[in-house]
Short mmCIF file of C-alpha atoms in Angstrom, two decimals:
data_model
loop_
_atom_site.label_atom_id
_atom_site.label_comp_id
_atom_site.label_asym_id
_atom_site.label_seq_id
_atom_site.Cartn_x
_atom_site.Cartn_y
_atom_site.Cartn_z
CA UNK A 107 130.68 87.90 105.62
CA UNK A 108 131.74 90.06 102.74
CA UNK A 109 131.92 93.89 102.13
CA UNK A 110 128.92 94.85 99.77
CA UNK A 111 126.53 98.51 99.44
CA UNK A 112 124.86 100.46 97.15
CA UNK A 113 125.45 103.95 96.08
CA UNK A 114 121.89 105.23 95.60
CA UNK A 115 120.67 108.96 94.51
CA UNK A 116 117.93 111.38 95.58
CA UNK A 117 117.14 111.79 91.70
CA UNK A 118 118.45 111.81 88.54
CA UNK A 119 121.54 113.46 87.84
CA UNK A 120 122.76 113.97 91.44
CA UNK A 121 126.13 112.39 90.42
CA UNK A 122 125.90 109.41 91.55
CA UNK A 123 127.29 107.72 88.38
CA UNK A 124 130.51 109.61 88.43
CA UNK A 125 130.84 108.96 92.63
CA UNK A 126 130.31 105.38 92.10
CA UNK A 127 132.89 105.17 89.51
CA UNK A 128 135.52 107.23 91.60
CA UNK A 129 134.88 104.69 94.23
CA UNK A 130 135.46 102.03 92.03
CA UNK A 131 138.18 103.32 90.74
CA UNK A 132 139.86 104.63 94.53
CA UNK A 133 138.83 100.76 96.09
CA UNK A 134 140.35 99.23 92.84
CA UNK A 135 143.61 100.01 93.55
CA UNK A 136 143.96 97.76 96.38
CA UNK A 137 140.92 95.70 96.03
CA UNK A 138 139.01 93.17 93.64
CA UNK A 139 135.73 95.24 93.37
CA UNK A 140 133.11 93.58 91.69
CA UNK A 141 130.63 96.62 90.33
CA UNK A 142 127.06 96.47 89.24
CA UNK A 143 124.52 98.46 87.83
CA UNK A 144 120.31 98.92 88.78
CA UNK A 145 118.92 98.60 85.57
CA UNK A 146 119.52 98.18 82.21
CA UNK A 147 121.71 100.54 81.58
CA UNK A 148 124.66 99.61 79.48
CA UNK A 149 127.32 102.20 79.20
CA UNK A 150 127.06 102.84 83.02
CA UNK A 151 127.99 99.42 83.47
CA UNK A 152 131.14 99.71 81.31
CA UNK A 153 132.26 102.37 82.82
CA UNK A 154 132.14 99.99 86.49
CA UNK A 155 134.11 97.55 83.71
CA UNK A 156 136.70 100.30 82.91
CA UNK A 157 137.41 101.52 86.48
CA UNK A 158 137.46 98.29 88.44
CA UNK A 159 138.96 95.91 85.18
CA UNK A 160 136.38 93.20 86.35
CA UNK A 161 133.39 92.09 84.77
CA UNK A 162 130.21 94.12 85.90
CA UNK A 163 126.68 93.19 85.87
CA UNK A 164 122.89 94.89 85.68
CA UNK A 165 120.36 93.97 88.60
CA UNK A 166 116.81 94.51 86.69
CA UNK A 167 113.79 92.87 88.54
CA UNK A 168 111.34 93.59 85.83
CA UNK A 169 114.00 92.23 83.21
CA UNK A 170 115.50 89.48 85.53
CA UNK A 171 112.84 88.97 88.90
CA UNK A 172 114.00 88.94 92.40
CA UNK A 173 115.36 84.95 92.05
CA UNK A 174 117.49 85.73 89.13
CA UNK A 175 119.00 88.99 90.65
CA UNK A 176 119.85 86.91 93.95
CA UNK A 177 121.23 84.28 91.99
CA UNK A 178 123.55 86.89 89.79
CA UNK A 179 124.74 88.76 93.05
CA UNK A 180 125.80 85.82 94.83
CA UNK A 181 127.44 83.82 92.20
CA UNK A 182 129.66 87.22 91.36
CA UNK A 183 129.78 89.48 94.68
CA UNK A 184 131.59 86.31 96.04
CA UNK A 185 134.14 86.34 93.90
CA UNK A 186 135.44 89.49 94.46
CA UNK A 187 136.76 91.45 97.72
CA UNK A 188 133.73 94.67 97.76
CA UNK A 189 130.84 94.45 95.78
CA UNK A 190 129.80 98.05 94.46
CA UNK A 191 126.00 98.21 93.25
CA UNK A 192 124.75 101.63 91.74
CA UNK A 193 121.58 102.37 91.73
CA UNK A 194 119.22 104.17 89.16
CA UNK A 195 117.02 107.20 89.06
CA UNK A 196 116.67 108.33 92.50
CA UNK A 197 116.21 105.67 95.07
CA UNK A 198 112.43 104.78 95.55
CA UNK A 199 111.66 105.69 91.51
CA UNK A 200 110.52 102.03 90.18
CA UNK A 201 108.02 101.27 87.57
CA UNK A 202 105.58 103.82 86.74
CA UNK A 203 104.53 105.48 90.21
CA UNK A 204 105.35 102.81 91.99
CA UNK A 205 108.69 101.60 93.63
CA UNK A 206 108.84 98.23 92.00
CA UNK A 207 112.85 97.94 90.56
CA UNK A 208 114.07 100.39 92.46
CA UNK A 209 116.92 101.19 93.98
CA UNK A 210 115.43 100.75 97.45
CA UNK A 211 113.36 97.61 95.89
CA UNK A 212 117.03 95.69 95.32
CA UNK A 213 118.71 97.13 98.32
CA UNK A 214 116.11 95.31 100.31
CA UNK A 215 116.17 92.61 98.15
CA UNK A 216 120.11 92.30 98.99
CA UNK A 217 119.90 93.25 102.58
CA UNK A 218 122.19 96.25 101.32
CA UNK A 219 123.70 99.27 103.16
CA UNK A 220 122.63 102.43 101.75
CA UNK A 221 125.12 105.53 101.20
CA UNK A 222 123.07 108.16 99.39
CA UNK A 223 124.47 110.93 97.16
CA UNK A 224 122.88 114.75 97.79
CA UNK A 225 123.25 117.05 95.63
CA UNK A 226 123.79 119.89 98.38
CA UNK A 227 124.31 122.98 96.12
CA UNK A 228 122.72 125.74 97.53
CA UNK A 229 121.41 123.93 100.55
CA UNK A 230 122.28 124.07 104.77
CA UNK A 231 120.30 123.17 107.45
CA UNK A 232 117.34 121.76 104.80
CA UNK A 233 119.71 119.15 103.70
CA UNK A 234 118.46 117.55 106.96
CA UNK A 235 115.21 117.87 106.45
CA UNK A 236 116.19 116.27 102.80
CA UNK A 237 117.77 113.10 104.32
CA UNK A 238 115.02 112.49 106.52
CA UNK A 239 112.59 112.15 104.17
CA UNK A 240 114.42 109.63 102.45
CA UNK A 241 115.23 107.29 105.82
CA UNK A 242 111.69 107.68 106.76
CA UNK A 243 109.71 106.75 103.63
CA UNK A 244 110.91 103.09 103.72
CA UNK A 245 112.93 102.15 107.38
CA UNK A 246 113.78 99.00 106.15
CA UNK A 247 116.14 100.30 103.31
CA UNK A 248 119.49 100.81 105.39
CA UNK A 249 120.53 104.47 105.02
CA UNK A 250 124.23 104.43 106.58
CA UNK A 251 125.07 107.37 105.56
CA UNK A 252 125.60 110.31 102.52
CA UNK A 253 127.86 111.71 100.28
CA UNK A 254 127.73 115.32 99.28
CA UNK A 255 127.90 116.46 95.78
CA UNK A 256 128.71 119.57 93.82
CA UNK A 257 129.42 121.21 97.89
CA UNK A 258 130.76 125.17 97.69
CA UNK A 259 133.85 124.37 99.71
CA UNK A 260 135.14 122.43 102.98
CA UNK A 261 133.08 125.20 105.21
CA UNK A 262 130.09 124.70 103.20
CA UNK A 263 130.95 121.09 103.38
CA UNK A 264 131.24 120.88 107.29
CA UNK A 265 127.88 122.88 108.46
CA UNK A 266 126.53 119.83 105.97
CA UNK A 267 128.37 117.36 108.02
CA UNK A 268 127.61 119.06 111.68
CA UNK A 269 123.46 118.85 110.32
CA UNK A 270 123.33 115.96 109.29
CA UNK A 271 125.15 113.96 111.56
CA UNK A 272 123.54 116.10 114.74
CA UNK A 273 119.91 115.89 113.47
CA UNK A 274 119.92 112.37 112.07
CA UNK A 275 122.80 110.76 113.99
CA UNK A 276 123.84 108.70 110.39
CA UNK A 277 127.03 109.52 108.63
CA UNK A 278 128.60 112.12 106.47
CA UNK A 279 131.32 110.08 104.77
CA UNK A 280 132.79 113.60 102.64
CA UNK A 281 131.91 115.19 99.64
CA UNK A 282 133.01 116.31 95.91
CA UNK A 283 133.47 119.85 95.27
CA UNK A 284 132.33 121.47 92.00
CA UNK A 285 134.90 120.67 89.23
CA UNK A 286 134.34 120.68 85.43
CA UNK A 287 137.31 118.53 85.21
CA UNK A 288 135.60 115.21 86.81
CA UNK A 289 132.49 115.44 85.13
CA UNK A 290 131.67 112.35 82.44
CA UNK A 291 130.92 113.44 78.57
CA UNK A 292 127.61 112.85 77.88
CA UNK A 293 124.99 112.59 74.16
CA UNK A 294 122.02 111.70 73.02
CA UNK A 295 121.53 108.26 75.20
CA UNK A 296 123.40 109.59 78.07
CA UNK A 297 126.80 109.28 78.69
CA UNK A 298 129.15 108.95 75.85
CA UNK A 299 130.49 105.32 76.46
CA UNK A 300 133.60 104.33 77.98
CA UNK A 301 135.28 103.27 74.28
CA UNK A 302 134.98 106.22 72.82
CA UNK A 303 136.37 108.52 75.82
CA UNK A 304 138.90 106.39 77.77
CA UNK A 305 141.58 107.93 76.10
CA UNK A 306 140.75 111.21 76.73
CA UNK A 307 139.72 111.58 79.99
CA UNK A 308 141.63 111.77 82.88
CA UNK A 309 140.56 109.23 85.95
CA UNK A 310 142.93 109.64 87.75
CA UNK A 311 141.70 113.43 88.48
CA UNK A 312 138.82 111.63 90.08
CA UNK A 313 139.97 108.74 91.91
CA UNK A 314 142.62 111.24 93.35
CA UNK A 315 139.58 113.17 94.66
CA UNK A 316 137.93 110.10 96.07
CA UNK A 317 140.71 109.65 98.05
CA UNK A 318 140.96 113.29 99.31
CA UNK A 319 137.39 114.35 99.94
CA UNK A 320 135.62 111.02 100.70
CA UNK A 321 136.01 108.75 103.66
CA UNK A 322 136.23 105.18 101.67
CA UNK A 323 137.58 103.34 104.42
CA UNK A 324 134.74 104.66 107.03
CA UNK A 325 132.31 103.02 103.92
CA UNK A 326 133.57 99.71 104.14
CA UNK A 327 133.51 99.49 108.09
CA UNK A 328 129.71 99.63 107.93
CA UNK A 329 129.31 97.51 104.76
CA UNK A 330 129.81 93.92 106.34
CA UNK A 331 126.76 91.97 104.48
CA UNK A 332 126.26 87.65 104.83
CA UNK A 333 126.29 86.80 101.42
CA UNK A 334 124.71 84.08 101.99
CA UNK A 335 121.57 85.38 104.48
CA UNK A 336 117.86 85.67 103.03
CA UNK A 337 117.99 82.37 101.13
CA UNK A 338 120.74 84.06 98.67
CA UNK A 339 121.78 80.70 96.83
CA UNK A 340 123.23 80.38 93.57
CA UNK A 341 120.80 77.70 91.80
CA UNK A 342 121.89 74.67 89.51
CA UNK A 343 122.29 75.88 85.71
CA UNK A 344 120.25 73.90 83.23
CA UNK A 345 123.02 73.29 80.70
CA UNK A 346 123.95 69.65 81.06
CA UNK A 347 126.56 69.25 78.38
CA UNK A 348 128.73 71.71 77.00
CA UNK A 349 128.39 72.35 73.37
CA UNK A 350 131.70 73.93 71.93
CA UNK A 351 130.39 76.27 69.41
CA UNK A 352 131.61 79.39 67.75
CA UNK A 353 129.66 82.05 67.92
CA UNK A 354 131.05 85.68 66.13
CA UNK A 355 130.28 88.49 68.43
CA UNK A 356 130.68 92.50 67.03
CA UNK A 357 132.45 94.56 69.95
CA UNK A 358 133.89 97.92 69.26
CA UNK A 359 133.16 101.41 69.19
CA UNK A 360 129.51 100.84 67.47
CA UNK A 361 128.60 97.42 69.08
CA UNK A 362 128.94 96.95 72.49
CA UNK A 363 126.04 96.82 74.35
CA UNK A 364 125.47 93.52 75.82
CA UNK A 365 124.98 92.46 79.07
CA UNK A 366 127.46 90.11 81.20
CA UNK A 367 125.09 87.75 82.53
CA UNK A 368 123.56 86.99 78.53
CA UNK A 369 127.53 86.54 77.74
CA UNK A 370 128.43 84.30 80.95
CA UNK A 371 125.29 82.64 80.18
CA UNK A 372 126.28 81.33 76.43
CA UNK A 373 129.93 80.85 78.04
CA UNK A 374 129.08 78.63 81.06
CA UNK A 375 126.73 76.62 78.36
CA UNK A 376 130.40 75.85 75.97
CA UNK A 377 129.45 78.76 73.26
CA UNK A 378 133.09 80.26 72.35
CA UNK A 379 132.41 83.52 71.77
CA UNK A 380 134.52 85.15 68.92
CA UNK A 381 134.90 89.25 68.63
CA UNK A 382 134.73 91.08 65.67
CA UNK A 383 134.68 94.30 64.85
CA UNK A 384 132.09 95.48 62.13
CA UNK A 385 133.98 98.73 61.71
CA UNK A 386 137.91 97.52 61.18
CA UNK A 387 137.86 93.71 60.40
CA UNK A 388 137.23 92.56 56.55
CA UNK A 389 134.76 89.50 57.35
CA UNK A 390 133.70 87.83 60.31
CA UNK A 391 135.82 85.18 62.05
CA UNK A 392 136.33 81.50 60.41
CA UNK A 393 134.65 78.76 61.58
CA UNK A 394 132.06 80.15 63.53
CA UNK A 395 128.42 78.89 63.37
CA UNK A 396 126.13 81.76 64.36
CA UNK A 397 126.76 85.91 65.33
CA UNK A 398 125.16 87.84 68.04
CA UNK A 399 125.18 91.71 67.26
CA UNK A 400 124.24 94.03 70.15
CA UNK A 401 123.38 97.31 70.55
CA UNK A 402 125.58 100.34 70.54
CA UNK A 403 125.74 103.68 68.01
CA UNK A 404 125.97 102.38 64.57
CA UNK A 405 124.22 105.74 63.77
CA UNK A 406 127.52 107.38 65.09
CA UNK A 407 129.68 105.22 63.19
CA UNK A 408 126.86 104.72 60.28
CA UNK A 409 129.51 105.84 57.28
CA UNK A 410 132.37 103.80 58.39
CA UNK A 411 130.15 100.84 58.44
CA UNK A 412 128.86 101.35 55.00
CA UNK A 413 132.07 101.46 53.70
CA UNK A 414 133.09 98.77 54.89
CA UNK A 415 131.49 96.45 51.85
CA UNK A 416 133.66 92.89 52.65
CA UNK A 417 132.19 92.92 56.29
CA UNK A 418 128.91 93.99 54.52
CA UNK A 419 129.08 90.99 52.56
CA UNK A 420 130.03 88.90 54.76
CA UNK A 421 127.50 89.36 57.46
CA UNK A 422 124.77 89.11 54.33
CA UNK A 423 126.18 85.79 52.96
CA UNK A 424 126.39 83.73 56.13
CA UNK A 425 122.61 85.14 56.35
CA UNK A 426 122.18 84.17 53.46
CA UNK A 427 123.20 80.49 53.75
CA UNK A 428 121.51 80.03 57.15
CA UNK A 429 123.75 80.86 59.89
CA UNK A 430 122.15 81.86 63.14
CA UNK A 431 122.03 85.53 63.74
CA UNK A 432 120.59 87.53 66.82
CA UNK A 433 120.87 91.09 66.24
CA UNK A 434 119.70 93.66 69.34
CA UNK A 435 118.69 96.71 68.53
CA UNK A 436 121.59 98.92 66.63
CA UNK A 437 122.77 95.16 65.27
CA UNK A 438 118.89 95.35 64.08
CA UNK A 439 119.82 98.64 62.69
CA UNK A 440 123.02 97.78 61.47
CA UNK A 441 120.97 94.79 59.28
CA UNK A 442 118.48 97.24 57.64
CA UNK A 443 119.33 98.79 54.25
CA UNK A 444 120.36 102.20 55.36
CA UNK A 445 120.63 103.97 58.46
CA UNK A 446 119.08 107.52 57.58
CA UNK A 447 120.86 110.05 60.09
CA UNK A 448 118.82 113.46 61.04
CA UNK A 449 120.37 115.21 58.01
CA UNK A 450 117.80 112.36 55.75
CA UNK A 451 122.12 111.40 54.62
CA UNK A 452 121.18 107.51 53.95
CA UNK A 453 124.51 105.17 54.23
CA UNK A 454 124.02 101.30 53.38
CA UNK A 455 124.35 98.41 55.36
CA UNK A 456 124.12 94.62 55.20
CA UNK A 457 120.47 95.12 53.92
CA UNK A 458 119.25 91.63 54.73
CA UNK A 459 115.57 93.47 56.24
CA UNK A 460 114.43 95.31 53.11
CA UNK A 461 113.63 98.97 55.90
CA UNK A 462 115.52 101.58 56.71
CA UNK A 463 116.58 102.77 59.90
CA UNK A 464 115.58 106.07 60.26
CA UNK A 465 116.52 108.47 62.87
CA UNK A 466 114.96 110.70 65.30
CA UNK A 467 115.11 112.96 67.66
CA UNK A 468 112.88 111.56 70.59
CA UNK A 469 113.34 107.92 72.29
CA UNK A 470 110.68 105.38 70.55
CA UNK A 471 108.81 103.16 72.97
CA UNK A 472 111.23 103.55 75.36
CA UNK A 473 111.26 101.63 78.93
CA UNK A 474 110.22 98.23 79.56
CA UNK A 475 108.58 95.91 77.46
CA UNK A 476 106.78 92.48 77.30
CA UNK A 477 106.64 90.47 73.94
CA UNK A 478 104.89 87.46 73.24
CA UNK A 479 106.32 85.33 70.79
CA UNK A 480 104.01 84.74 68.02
CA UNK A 481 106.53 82.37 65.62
CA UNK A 482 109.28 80.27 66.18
CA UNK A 483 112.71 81.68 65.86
CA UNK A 484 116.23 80.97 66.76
CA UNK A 485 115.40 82.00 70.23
CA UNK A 486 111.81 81.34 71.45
CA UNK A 487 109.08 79.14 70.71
CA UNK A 488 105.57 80.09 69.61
CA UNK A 489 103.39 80.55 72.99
CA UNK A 490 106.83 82.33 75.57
CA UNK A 491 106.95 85.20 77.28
CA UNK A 492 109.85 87.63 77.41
CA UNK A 493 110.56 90.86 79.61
CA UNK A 494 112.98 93.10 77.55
CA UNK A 495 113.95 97.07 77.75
CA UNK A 496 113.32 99.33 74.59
CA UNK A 497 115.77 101.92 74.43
CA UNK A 498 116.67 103.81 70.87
CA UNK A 499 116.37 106.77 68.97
CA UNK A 500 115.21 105.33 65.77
CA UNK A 501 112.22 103.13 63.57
CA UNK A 502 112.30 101.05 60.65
CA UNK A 503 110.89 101.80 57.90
CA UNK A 504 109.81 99.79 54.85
CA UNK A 505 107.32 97.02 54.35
CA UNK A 506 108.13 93.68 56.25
CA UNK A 507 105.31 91.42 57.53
CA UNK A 508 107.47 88.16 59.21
CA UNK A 509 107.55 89.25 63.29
CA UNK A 510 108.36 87.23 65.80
CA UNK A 511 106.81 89.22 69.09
CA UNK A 512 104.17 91.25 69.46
CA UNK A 513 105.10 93.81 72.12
CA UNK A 514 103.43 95.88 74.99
CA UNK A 515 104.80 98.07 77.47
CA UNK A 516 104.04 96.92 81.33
CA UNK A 517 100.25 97.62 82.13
CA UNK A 518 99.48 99.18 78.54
CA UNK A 519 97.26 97.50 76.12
CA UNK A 520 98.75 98.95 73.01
CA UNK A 521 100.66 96.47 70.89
CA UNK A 522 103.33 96.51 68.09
CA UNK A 523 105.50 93.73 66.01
CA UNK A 524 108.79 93.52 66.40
CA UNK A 525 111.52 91.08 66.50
CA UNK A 526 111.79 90.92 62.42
CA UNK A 527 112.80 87.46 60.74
CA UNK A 528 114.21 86.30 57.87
CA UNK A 529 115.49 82.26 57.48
CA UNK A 530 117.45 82.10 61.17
CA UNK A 531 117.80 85.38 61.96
CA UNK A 532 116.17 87.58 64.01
CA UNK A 533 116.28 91.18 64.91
CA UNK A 534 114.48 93.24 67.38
CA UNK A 535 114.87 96.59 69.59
CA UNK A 536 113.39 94.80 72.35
CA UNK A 537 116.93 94.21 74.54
CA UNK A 538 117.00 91.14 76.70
CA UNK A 539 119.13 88.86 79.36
CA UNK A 540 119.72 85.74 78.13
CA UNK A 541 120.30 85.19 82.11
CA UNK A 542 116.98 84.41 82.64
CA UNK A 543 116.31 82.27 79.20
CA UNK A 544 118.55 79.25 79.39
CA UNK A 545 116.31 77.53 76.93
CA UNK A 546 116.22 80.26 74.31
CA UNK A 547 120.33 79.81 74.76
CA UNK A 548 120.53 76.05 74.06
CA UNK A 549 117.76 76.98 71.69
CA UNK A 550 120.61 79.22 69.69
CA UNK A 551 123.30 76.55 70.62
CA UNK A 552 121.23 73.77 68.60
CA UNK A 553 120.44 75.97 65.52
CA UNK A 554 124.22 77.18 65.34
CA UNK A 555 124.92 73.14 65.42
CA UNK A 556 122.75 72.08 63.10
CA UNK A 557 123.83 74.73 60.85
CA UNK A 558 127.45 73.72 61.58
CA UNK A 559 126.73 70.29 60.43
CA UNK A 560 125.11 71.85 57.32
CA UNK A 561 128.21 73.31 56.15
CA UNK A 562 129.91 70.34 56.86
CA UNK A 563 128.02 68.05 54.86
CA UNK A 564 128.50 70.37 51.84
CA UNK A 565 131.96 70.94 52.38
CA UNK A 566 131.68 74.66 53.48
#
């Protein structure tokens, strides 16, 4: 038995981002809490990172599928002491109208307890009414019990407890009262990510409050879960040898958007992964056979970066030569010309994709996507399949006519090309987890070694 549950939300924006990290945060302090996040969120899950100083990880089914997000919660929920899992949207919001990748859909897939987050501002006896709705629409997602948010004061807070707990008989484990000073800077993507805000905002104002208003400990006594029930097993990994290759990763401030399980997964297959920063060092790191640039805000950081020219040239030389690059989304950006902010101010980077980024002001294809490969590339063959998430506030422009996928959202027949080549590298908005793709990882493994032995032979 372990301690595991979910902190789910009626809807968007109920708080349940900030509660879950104040848990995280409270727990943390005497407990190795192991967080994760319901979809493919990013910054939410460095924030989990930030709070509990472990590793945290994304549970997508449309990304990952129900084996893979088994596998992932068992190999790293057992590790730890509590495993926190936030969900996304509200609770039964999946795919379209339908609640495929829920919240719900994963706490059922988990056998998780449910403690869901109300925003009861402005509400009494209806918050009842509220709650029931949500137990009844699915009984077999485990409701235990709610947390109040953005609550008037502790009267307004205990005619919520006395109603709930009277009508419904489930629990009222406390409450957050309305405070500016808790509440998590947010921009254009969502919240403004964890590196750029850590030092100026105060946690400790909101783990204290954990602590005061919300009953942790009553949590954890209903959250006793058999890690190991519902055929939860970890699986055999498909690397047989390890490989002991350097690969250059960019993490800072404008890159830093990957996902744990696509890092673990390059890790546990002997890839020695290298970090860089883009934005302070002069070159990437010696010695290293291949770079994988994630996402992140270039666009935020887009003049720093362009005047940076020795990492400029650096990045475009190694291209240049061969080496192995995989570049998500703002590391596509980040290889285009320019990066043309809203003011049409263009600032130059590496340039190896003759396009420019180009900036908007509404999301482009966003939500989940399926791309077929169409070409070969350090990654996939010709003929495979990928699920990915689209998520950016941007398109390239220019004329380039080598693509690697041709892309669809779920259930939609309209098609574009994406995943742009040139020699071995590729760039695409299309994000993935390498979780699920162990061959596209020894696929990158073998092209980083063969380029290796390249610059061997020629004395490079």
């Amino acid at each position: 038995m372990g301690k595991a549950f979910m902190i789910a939300g009626t809807h968007s924006g109920v708080g349940k981002t900030t509660i879950t990290i104040g848990i995280i945060g409270y727990l943390s302090k005497k407990h190795k809490v192991i967080p994760f996040k319901i979809g493919p969120d990013y910054i939410d899950a460095a924030y989990h990172r930030f709070a509990s100083g472990n590793s945290a990880y994304n549970f997508d089914v449309y990304m990952l599928g129900d084996d893979y997000v088994k596998k992932s919660f068992l190999k790293h929920a057992l590790s730890g002491d509590v495993a926190l899992v936030e969900g996304v949207m509200g609770m039964y919001d999946g795919i379209n109208n339908t609640s495929y990748g829920s919240s719900a859909h994963v706490a059922k897939l988990l056998n998780l307890p449910v403690v869901l987050v109300v925003d009861a501002s402005g509400m009494a006896a209806s918050v009842s009414a509220l709650v029931k709705g949500y137990i009844e629409y699915d009984k077999n997602v485990k409701i235990k019990g709610v947390i109040f948010n953005r609550v008037g004061s502790e009267k307004h807070y205990k005619l919520l407890k006395e109603c709930i707990e009277r009508d419904l008989g489930i629990k009222a484990f406390g409450y957050l009262p309305q405070d500016d000073m808790i509440s998590l800077p947010e921009r254009h993507l969502g919240l403004m990510p964890i590196y750029e805000t850590k030092g100026d905002h105060n946690f400790n104002i909101l783990y204290d409050k954990i602590g005061k208003f919300i009953d942790v400990d009553g949590i954890l006594d209903v959250c006793d879960v058999d890690l190991k029930k519902d055929g939860l097993t970890e699986g055999k990994s498909t690397v047989k040898i390890k490989e002991d290759v350097k690969v250059a990763i960019a993490y800072d401030e404008a890159f830093n958007f990957y996902y744990q399980d696509s890092l673990d997964s390059l890790i546990d297959a002997g890839v020695e992964l290298i970090p860089f920063s883009p934005l302070h060092d002069d070159a990437i790191p010696e010695d290293v056979a291949g770079i994988y640039l994630g996402g992140g805000f270039p666009e935020v950081f887009a003049e720093r970066l362009s005047r940076n020219h020795s990492m400029l040239s650096s990045i475009k030389e190694s291209i240049e030569k061969g080496m192995p690059v995989y570049a998500e989304c703002g590391g596509l950006m980040y290889l285009a010309r320019k990066i043309v902010d809203l003011n049409g101010d263009g600032h130059h980077m590496v340039g190896i994709f003759d396009l420019d980024a180009i900036m908007t002001k509404r999301l482009v294809n966003f939500g989940y996507a399926e791309a077929e490969v169409v070409k070969d590339n350090v990654l996939f063959k010709k003929g495979d399949v990928i699920f990915g998430h689209v998520f950016h506030n941007s398109k390239m422009s220019g004329v380039h006519d080598d693509f690697a996928y041709e892309v669809h959202k779920p259930n939609s027949e309209g098609k574009w090309s994406c995943g742009y080549v040139y020699k071995n590298c590729l760039g695409t908005y299309v994000h993935i987890n390498l979780l699920k793709y162990p061959n596209a990882v020894d696929r990158f493994i073998n092209h980083c070694k063969d380029y290796g032995r390249e610059m061997y032979k020629h004395g490079t």
